[in-house]
XYZ file of C-alpha atoms in Angstrom:
546
model
C -13.144 -7.068 1.781
C -15.750 -4.345 2.317
C -16.150 -5.262 5.971
C -12.373 -5.265 6.546
C -12.074 -1.808 5.005
C -14.940 -0.712 7.219
C -13.338 -1.784 10.466
C -9.852 -0.660 9.408
C -11.237 2.759 8.507
C -12.772 2.997 11.974
C -9.790 1.705 13.938
C -7.165 3.713 12.036
C -7.811 7.312 13.023
C -6.021 10.528 13.936
C -4.551 8.954 17.059
C -2.481 6.599 14.910
C -0.854 9.584 13.229
C -0.072 11.817 16.188
C -0.535 9.911 19.456
C 1.420 6.712 18.862
C 4.647 8.310 17.526
C 4.756 10.790 20.403
C 4.047 8.172 23.085
C 6.567 5.802 21.515
C 9.562 8.141 21.641
C 8.486 9.525 25.025
C 8.463 6.027 26.540
C 11.713 4.517 25.382
C 11.567 4.494 21.583
C 12.028 0.980 20.246
C 11.798 -0.424 23.771
C 8.178 0.784 23.932
C 7.215 -1.723 21.245
C 7.588 -4.580 23.749
C 4.886 -3.423 26.222
C 2.785 -2.197 23.295
C 2.760 -5.617 21.629
C 2.171 -7.433 24.922
C -0.804 -5.201 25.722
C -2.142 -5.753 22.209
C -1.840 -9.545 22.390
C -3.254 -10.009 25.881
C -5.688 -7.090 26.048
C -6.591 -5.222 22.879
C -7.007 -8.044 20.369
C -9.090 -10.336 22.661
C -11.493 -7.458 23.352
C -11.661 -6.652 19.643
C -12.397 -10.305 18.788
C -15.012 -10.538 21.537
C -17.026 -7.581 20.240
C -16.960 -8.762 16.631
C -18.179 -12.208 17.693
C -20.933 -10.791 19.912
C -22.261 -8.475 17.225
C -22.154 -11.107 14.500
C -23.916 -13.787 16.569
C -26.645 -11.702 18.203
C -27.088 -9.289 15.249
C -27.974 -6.365 17.478
C -26.686 -2.915 18.350
C -25.045 -2.005 21.641
C -28.369 -1.482 23.504
C -30.675 -4.306 22.454
C -27.874 -6.884 22.470
C -27.911 -7.017 26.269
C -31.219 -8.842 26.500
C -29.386 -11.723 24.811
C -26.378 -11.538 27.166
C -27.360 -10.216 30.590
C -30.421 -7.914 30.666
C -29.462 -6.022 33.818
C -26.368 -4.656 32.051
C -28.415 -2.923 29.356
C -27.339 0.441 30.764
C -23.948 -0.228 29.184
C -25.529 0.347 25.780
C -26.987 3.716 26.765
C -23.650 4.741 28.310
C -21.863 3.846 25.069
C -24.255 6.025 23.049
C -23.697 9.015 25.344
C -19.926 8.592 25.152
C -20.155 8.410 21.345
C -21.993 11.746 21.372
C -19.301 13.294 23.559
C -16.687 12.118 21.064
C -18.677 13.663 18.211
C -18.791 16.964 20.104
C -15.013 17.445 19.970
C -13.551 15.008 17.421
C -15.169 16.692 14.428
C -13.811 20.054 15.523
C -10.304 18.756 14.852
C -11.443 17.981 11.304
C -12.794 21.527 11.056
C -9.311 22.789 11.944
C -7.849 20.545 9.238
C -10.395 21.838 6.716
C -9.382 25.411 7.572
C -5.760 24.454 6.852
C -6.772 22.690 3.641
C -8.589 25.759 2.325
C -5.694 28.004 3.382
C -3.316 25.777 1.414
C -4.772 27.023 -1.880
C -3.311 30.491 -1.357
C -0.272 31.500 -3.460
C 1.864 31.412 -0.299
C 1.079 29.189 2.652
C 0.003 31.652 5.376
C 1.954 29.893 8.142
C 5.310 30.589 6.471
C 5.608 34.350 7.030
C 5.475 36.828 9.897
C 3.865 39.636 7.907
C 0.236 38.675 8.460
C -2.312 40.606 10.505
C -2.348 37.960 13.258
C 1.417 37.861 13.760
C 3.113 39.445 16.769
C 6.488 41.049 17.329
C 7.725 37.725 18.749
C 7.272 35.964 15.415
C 10.550 34.736 13.933
C 11.341 32.481 11.020
C 13.065 29.340 12.233
C 14.171 28.598 8.696
C 15.489 32.087 8.049
C 18.919 32.312 6.422
C 19.396 35.718 7.972
C 22.073 35.187 10.614
C 21.139 38.504 12.216
C 17.850 37.026 13.470
C 17.907 36.921 17.261
C 16.115 34.252 19.296
C 14.707 34.309 22.791
C 12.463 32.144 24.946
C 9.512 34.271 23.864
C 10.123 33.733 20.137
C 7.387 31.923 18.216
C 7.245 30.461 14.735
C 4.772 31.685 12.094
C 3.217 28.190 12.081
C 2.541 28.387 15.814
C 0.996 31.848 15.533
C -1.174 30.812 12.593
C -2.527 27.874 14.590
C -3.043 29.649 17.911
C -3.886 33.196 16.796
C -5.619 32.763 13.426
C -7.251 29.310 13.453
C -8.025 28.900 17.163
C -7.719 32.575 18.191
C -7.009 31.242 21.657
C -5.381 34.524 22.683
C -8.887 36.037 22.802
C -9.933 33.680 25.608
C -8.767 33.734 29.213
C -9.563 30.059 29.772
C -12.498 27.757 30.396
C -14.193 30.341 32.582
C -14.331 32.796 29.668
C -14.471 31.010 26.320
C -15.425 33.977 24.178
C -17.476 34.051 20.984
C -17.896 31.340 18.368
C -15.501 31.591 15.421
C -17.741 31.837 12.368
C -14.976 30.503 10.100
C -14.646 27.311 12.136
C -18.433 27.068 12.436
C -18.735 27.024 8.638
C -15.964 24.437 8.386
C -17.696 22.228 10.933
C -21.047 22.671 9.180
C -19.432 21.456 5.963
C -17.938 18.441 7.773
C -21.294 17.467 9.257
C -22.970 17.914 5.875
C -20.582 15.323 4.434
C -21.259 13.079 7.406
C -25.022 13.321 7.002
C -25.143 12.522 3.295
C -22.743 9.624 3.832
C -24.813 7.841 6.466
C -28.409 9.067 6.036
C -29.433 6.035 3.942
C -27.337 3.589 5.929
C -24.427 1.552 4.735
C -25.928 1.404 1.239
C -24.808 4.987 0.629
C -21.684 5.002 2.766
C -20.305 1.958 0.963
C -19.760 4.090 -2.123
C -17.027 6.113 -0.424
C -15.177 3.438 1.533
C -12.650 2.715 -1.177
C -11.551 6.343 -1.039
C -11.828 7.205 2.644
C -10.189 3.998 3.861
C -7.419 3.695 1.257
C -6.459 7.293 0.394
C -4.768 7.901 3.790
C -2.425 4.959 3.147
C -1.462 6.372 -0.234
C -0.687 9.745 1.345
C 1.280 8.150 4.186
C 3.372 6.268 1.635
C 4.016 9.425 -0.412
C 4.991 11.401 2.697
C 7.211 8.576 3.926
C 9.133 8.399 0.640
C 9.459 12.186 0.489
C 10.459 12.460 4.133
C 13.108 9.757 3.791
C 14.861 11.794 1.089
C 15.103 14.965 3.186
C 18.327 15.964 4.945
C 18.326 14.933 8.603
C 15.604 12.308 8.185
C 17.851 9.639 9.695
C 18.177 11.727 12.869
C 14.436 11.568 13.358
C 14.294 7.811 12.749
C 17.106 7.162 15.239
C 15.382 9.356 17.807
C 12.108 7.496 17.189
C 13.472 3.971 17.486
C 16.544 4.212 19.739
C 15.626 1.917 22.652
C 15.865 3.091 26.234
C 15.416 -0.175 28.121
C 15.481 1.557 31.509
C 12.109 3.073 30.661
C 10.502 -0.370 30.911
C 10.981 -0.219 34.676
C 8.547 2.706 34.824
C 4.855 1.926 35.330
C 4.005 4.966 33.188
C 5.306 3.174 30.102
C 3.022 0.193 30.665
C 0.060 2.452 31.435
C 0.609 4.393 28.209
C 0.995 1.168 26.222
C -2.257 -0.244 27.603
C -4.190 2.983 27.009
C -2.773 3.445 23.508
C -3.683 -0.023 22.237
C -7.124 0.195 23.818
C -8.049 3.523 22.240
C -6.367 2.600 18.970
C -8.439 -0.557 18.404
C -11.550 1.087 19.825
C -13.636 -1.564 21.582
C -16.492 -0.278 23.707
C -17.840 2.410 21.373
C -20.579 0.190 19.936
C -19.077 0.383 16.461
C -17.693 -3.151 16.256
C -20.991 -4.565 17.510
C -22.907 -2.575 14.893
C -20.628 -3.464 11.982
C -20.457 -7.155 12.837
C -24.244 -7.352 13.205
C -24.572 -6.891 9.423
C -22.138 -9.714 8.610
C -23.146 -13.137 7.287
C -23.639 -15.475 10.230
C -20.720 -17.709 9.246
C -18.276 -14.894 8.437
C -14.821 -15.583 9.888
C -14.737 -12.770 12.451
C -11.681 -14.404 14.076
C -9.628 -13.784 10.943
C -11.081 -10.277 10.642
C -10.012 -9.466 14.198
C -6.433 -10.619 13.621
C -6.052 -8.864 10.268
C -7.582 -5.590 11.422
C -5.568 -5.481 14.647
C -2.347 -6.193 12.761
C -3.044 -3.506 10.164
C -3.860 -1.032 12.926
C -0.616 -1.646 14.811
C 1.475 -1.553 11.630
C -0.186 1.709 10.598
C 0.736 3.277 13.926
C 4.320 2.099 13.498
C 4.462 3.390 9.906
C 3.041 6.757 10.969
C 5.964 7.108 13.355
C 8.398 7.047 10.437
C 6.281 9.559 8.520
C 6.258 11.957 11.468
C 9.849 11.562 12.630
C 11.534 11.799 9.248
C 9.946 15.248 9.058
C 10.971 16.085 12.621
C 14.532 15.047 11.806
C 14.430 17.360 8.809
C 13.158 20.197 10.983
C 15.908 19.574 13.531
C 18.522 19.625 10.765
C 17.240 22.901 9.357
C 16.963 24.540 12.782
C 20.256 23.054 13.953
C 18.547 21.737 17.072
C 18.088 18.369 18.743
C 15.122 16.320 17.549
C 13.821 16.315 21.119
C 13.573 20.113 21.057
C 11.543 20.001 17.867
C 9.303 17.136 19.036
C 8.188 18.793 22.259
C 4.588 19.260 21.079
C 2.053 16.452 21.402
C -1.479 15.957 20.163
C -2.933 18.180 17.446
C -0.078 20.668 17.847
C 2.279 18.056 16.406
C 0.236 18.078 13.193
C -0.891 21.683 12.959
C 2.346 23.370 14.035
C 5.419 21.169 13.644
C 4.347 19.039 10.681
C 2.632 21.943 8.922
C 5.829 23.987 9.214
C 7.923 21.114 7.874
C 5.642 20.740 4.859
C 5.728 24.477 4.228
C 9.518 24.477 3.931
C 9.696 21.641 1.398
C 9.652 21.947 -2.385
C 6.087 21.610 -3.722
C 4.852 22.678 -0.296
C 1.338 23.475 -1.509
C 0.830 20.001 -2.975
C 2.070 18.183 0.120
C 0.058 20.437 2.407
C -3.147 19.776 0.460
C -2.815 15.980 0.457
C -1.720 15.898 4.110
C -4.693 17.826 5.473
C -7.034 15.995 3.110
C -5.703 12.778 4.659
C -6.374 14.119 8.169
C -9.971 14.906 7.202
C -10.530 11.454 5.692
C -9.055 9.700 8.719
C -11.433 11.662 10.901
C -14.457 11.143 8.659
C -14.116 7.362 8.732
C -14.121 7.349 12.516
C -17.000 9.823 12.745
C -19.095 7.793 10.319
C -18.383 4.738 12.440
C -19.166 6.323 15.790
C -22.494 7.734 14.651
C -23.449 4.533 12.833
C -22.939 2.702 16.111
C -25.436 5.027 17.800
C -27.888 4.878 14.898
C -27.865 1.079 14.742
C -28.302 0.839 18.512
C -31.261 3.228 18.628
C -33.043 1.766 15.589
C -32.649 -1.755 16.976
C -33.992 -0.629 20.342
C -36.890 1.427 18.957
C -37.632 -0.166 15.556
C -41.283 0.887 15.307
C -40.413 4.507 15.946
C -37.174 4.897 13.976
C -36.758 2.166 11.362
C -38.955 3.978 8.810
C -37.647 7.407 9.753
C -33.891 6.844 9.536
C -33.190 9.968 7.446
C -34.945 12.244 9.935
C -33.360 10.540 12.914
C -29.883 10.893 11.409
C -30.584 14.557 10.642
C -31.618 15.164 14.246
C -28.560 13.320 15.537
C -26.199 15.325 13.341
C -27.853 18.582 14.449
C -27.424 17.597 18.106
C -23.746 16.867 17.470
C -23.265 20.213 15.725
C -24.950 22.142 18.535
C -22.990 20.181 21.132
C -19.769 21.114 19.353
C -20.404 24.873 19.409
C -18.458 25.316 22.650
C -15.400 23.823 20.920
C -15.658 26.488 18.203
C -15.245 29.407 20.592
C -11.957 31.243 21.086
C -11.306 28.964 24.041
C -12.646 25.936 22.215
C -9.274 24.183 22.245
C -9.526 24.028 26.048
C -12.965 22.394 25.753
C -11.582 19.850 23.272
C -8.799 19.023 25.715
C -11.260 18.675 28.604
C -13.506 16.299 26.651
C -10.540 14.308 25.399
C -9.139 13.783 28.895
C -12.320 13.127 30.873
C -15.423 12.534 28.743
C -14.214 9.396 26.995
C -11.134 7.889 28.650
C -12.058 6.652 32.151
C -15.747 6.233 31.292
C -15.297 4.011 28.242
C -12.667 1.852 29.951
C -15.006 1.298 32.913
C -17.862 0.455 30.551
C -15.745 -2.099 28.673
C -14.616 -3.608 31.987
C -18.268 -4.193 32.884
C -18.914 -5.490 29.381
C -16.206 -8.149 29.531
C -17.296 -9.145 33.054
C -20.919 -9.475 31.908
C -19.938 -11.622 28.929
C -17.314 -13.810 30.623
C -18.747 -14.181 34.102
C -22.522 -13.799 33.723
C -23.226 -14.934 30.163
C -20.439 -17.447 30.569
C -17.316 -18.204 28.578
C -18.562 -21.690 27.689
C -21.805 -20.327 26.248
C -19.914 -17.601 24.381
C -17.477 -20.158 22.936
C -20.414 -22.322 21.858
C -21.811 -19.315 19.995
C -18.503 -18.877 18.193
C -18.463 -22.597 17.344
C -21.909 -22.283 15.749
C -20.651 -19.420 13.575
C -17.116 -20.509 12.716
C -17.112 -24.254 13.212
C -14.394 -24.272 15.866
C -14.042 -23.352 19.521
C -11.733 -20.558 20.707
C -8.572 -21.913 22.318
C -7.549 -21.714 25.962
C -5.617 -18.515 25.303
C -8.763 -16.602 24.351
C -10.770 -18.049 27.228
C -8.133 -17.048 29.782
C -7.886 -13.566 28.289
C -11.645 -12.992 28.423
C -12.096 -14.366 31.936
C -9.022 -12.989 33.697
C -6.422 -11.087 31.685
C -8.719 -8.565 29.973
C -10.498 -7.549 33.211
C -7.100 -7.123 34.895
C -5.833 -5.206 31.857
C -8.742 -2.756 32.049
C -8.672 -2.499 35.832
C -4.962 -1.673 35.607
C -5.695 1.297 33.337
C -8.535 2.566 35.560
C -6.534 2.336 38.793
C -3.546 3.999 37.119
C -5.708 6.872 35.936
C -7.185 7.389 39.403
C -3.839 7.010 41.176
C -1.915 9.198 38.732
C -4.407 11.664 37.244
C -2.938 13.500 34.267
C -1.861 17.101 34.614
C -4.100 18.794 32.096
C -2.536 21.764 30.357
C -2.642 23.276 26.902
C -0.230 25.844 25.537
C 0.579 27.955 28.620
C -2.799 27.418 30.267
C -2.940 25.164 33.313
C -6.454 23.885 33.919
C -7.672 25.085 37.355
C -8.701 22.532 40.022
C -12.429 23.048 39.446
C -12.062 21.716 35.894
C -11.025 18.348 37.331
C -14.340 18.120 39.170
C -16.146 19.214 36.002
C -14.291 16.593 33.995
C -15.216 13.804 36.390
C -18.855 14.938 36.294
C -18.841 14.705 32.492
C -17.362 11.215 32.687
C -19.826 10.060 35.343
C -22.776 11.465 33.374
C -22.411 8.626 30.868
C -21.360 5.839 33.210
C -24.258 6.576 35.600
C -26.554 4.904 33.056
C -25.245 1.492 34.111
C -26.246 1.498 37.812
C -29.333 3.614 37.064
C -30.682 1.025 34.647
C -29.921 -1.794 37.090
C -32.074 -0.097 39.725
C -34.783 0.689 37.165
C -34.887 -2.921 35.949
C -35.147 -4.418 39.424
C -37.883 -1.956 40.411
C -40.043 -2.410 37.307
C -39.686 -6.148 36.636
C -42.523 -8.398 37.791
C -42.317 -11.083 40.460
C -40.567 -11.438 43.790
C -37.164 -9.871 44.262
C -35.512 -13.272 43.787
C -37.450 -13.836 40.561
C -36.575 -10.358 39.305
C -32.910 -10.885 40.133
C -32.856 -14.224 38.338
C -34.599 -12.745 35.315
C -32.137 -9.851 35.231
C -29.194 -12.180 34.615
C -30.930 -14.701 32.350
C -30.295 -14.072 28.634
C -33.107 -14.201 26.096
C -32.162 -16.527 23.189
C -31.363 -14.728 19.948
C -33.909 -15.164 17.189
C -33.157 -15.770 13.524
C -32.612 -12.104 12.792
C -31.296 -11.028 9.419
C -29.958 -7.682 8.320
C -31.162 -6.426 4.970
C -27.658 -5.525 3.869
C -24.078 -6.234 4.740
C -22.002 -3.465 6.257
C -19.710 -1.996 3.625
C -17.889 0.890 5.213
C -16.205 2.092 8.352
C -19.192 4.286 8.843
């Protein structure tokens, strides 16, 4: 049970709450569930199962495991660690924003409900105002939008990525507090983090249930549900829908970040990782679907109060959906303070679980690779890692920090991690060999994977990942945030950030072939010959999604 909560806490993150509902209604509502489920069955779940089985059998982190699979691909492990650091640079900043909202929720009046604050402009108007003399224009903004953009982010004080401005000391303190929690949760390993799993992994579900029940009783909730689920079957003819479905299930389940390998490496050798993969994947998909109802009942309520279409209310995606639209909906409900507190506390806990997991993946990988140097100095290593993450996140705390977050989100993780996982599945299925891999699973579980899993690992999963990569290159996303369009040079910068992690793979291949002993043929043969796994044993079983 502890392991399941661990992996669920990692896989269920902020993206389940904001990304899936938005992508679902944008791509045909209920019709989107068909490509989503197909991509999950033939792509996401097989990859998820593969990583759990690899980690549990070889009992190694994402770097040292490659000597047991295909040594020349060891650069994949280093690339994964770099990508995990990039994620830590921006992901925790979103939690800092949520913490700012949480602290602001303890005021007598929620500050994003009025236009009389120091940060408000003349364009601020109350959408929920009963004053029929209020006039609206295209330049009108809500108090929730101005609180988010002008008080929390202070993005109006930055001209863009070329001039980010100073660091916001309020957000810096919030982020410092977040990283302090992170450090004291993982500094001793899973022995300490296991004490918080029952809260961090289960509390978000309690809050989602409370918000769902409350949202369903609000006027106009049905409008949001209809808008969310009404199928548009014509959308299925668009390749964009299938691209979004593939990307969503991939990033939702989260293979390729080293976390699943690390968690599974602490499991008992005969643990049923097959069952774990199916249960966790199912819970993840159902959570995304449930989150859609939580979000869209509120959006339907907002549309009813504003006397607008739901589509006009649901125009914001990403964090704006949570920090502007949803925050405003909560603020205009009875017991607004209570619901605001539990909502933003849920956002923080969802983020903490994933941050714990991402950093634990890096820690396990580095300690396994350099045991003599780090195994007895875990506390100091974790402290150094957390400090690096905090310093790396400083650019996201500037007045233009939201632009940096967007840049990292679009380029630093997406294409790089998909390419890394493509190489990973090729190395396992084609070099290590599906037959050998299935024999490993038989030794652990007592049965061989069926033909479906073999076909997925050998052919369907590589095609699934290649499809996402080609789609990204052929149809690069137009990156914009608020009214700021990212200039062309940021695309080149984004690709450089992405390549900076992936370059570890070919670089290590060259390094290995140059430094190995023997003739070139002998070195090449050695580079693809796995070293048998020893009878390794972890001192403790993983107990948290951290």
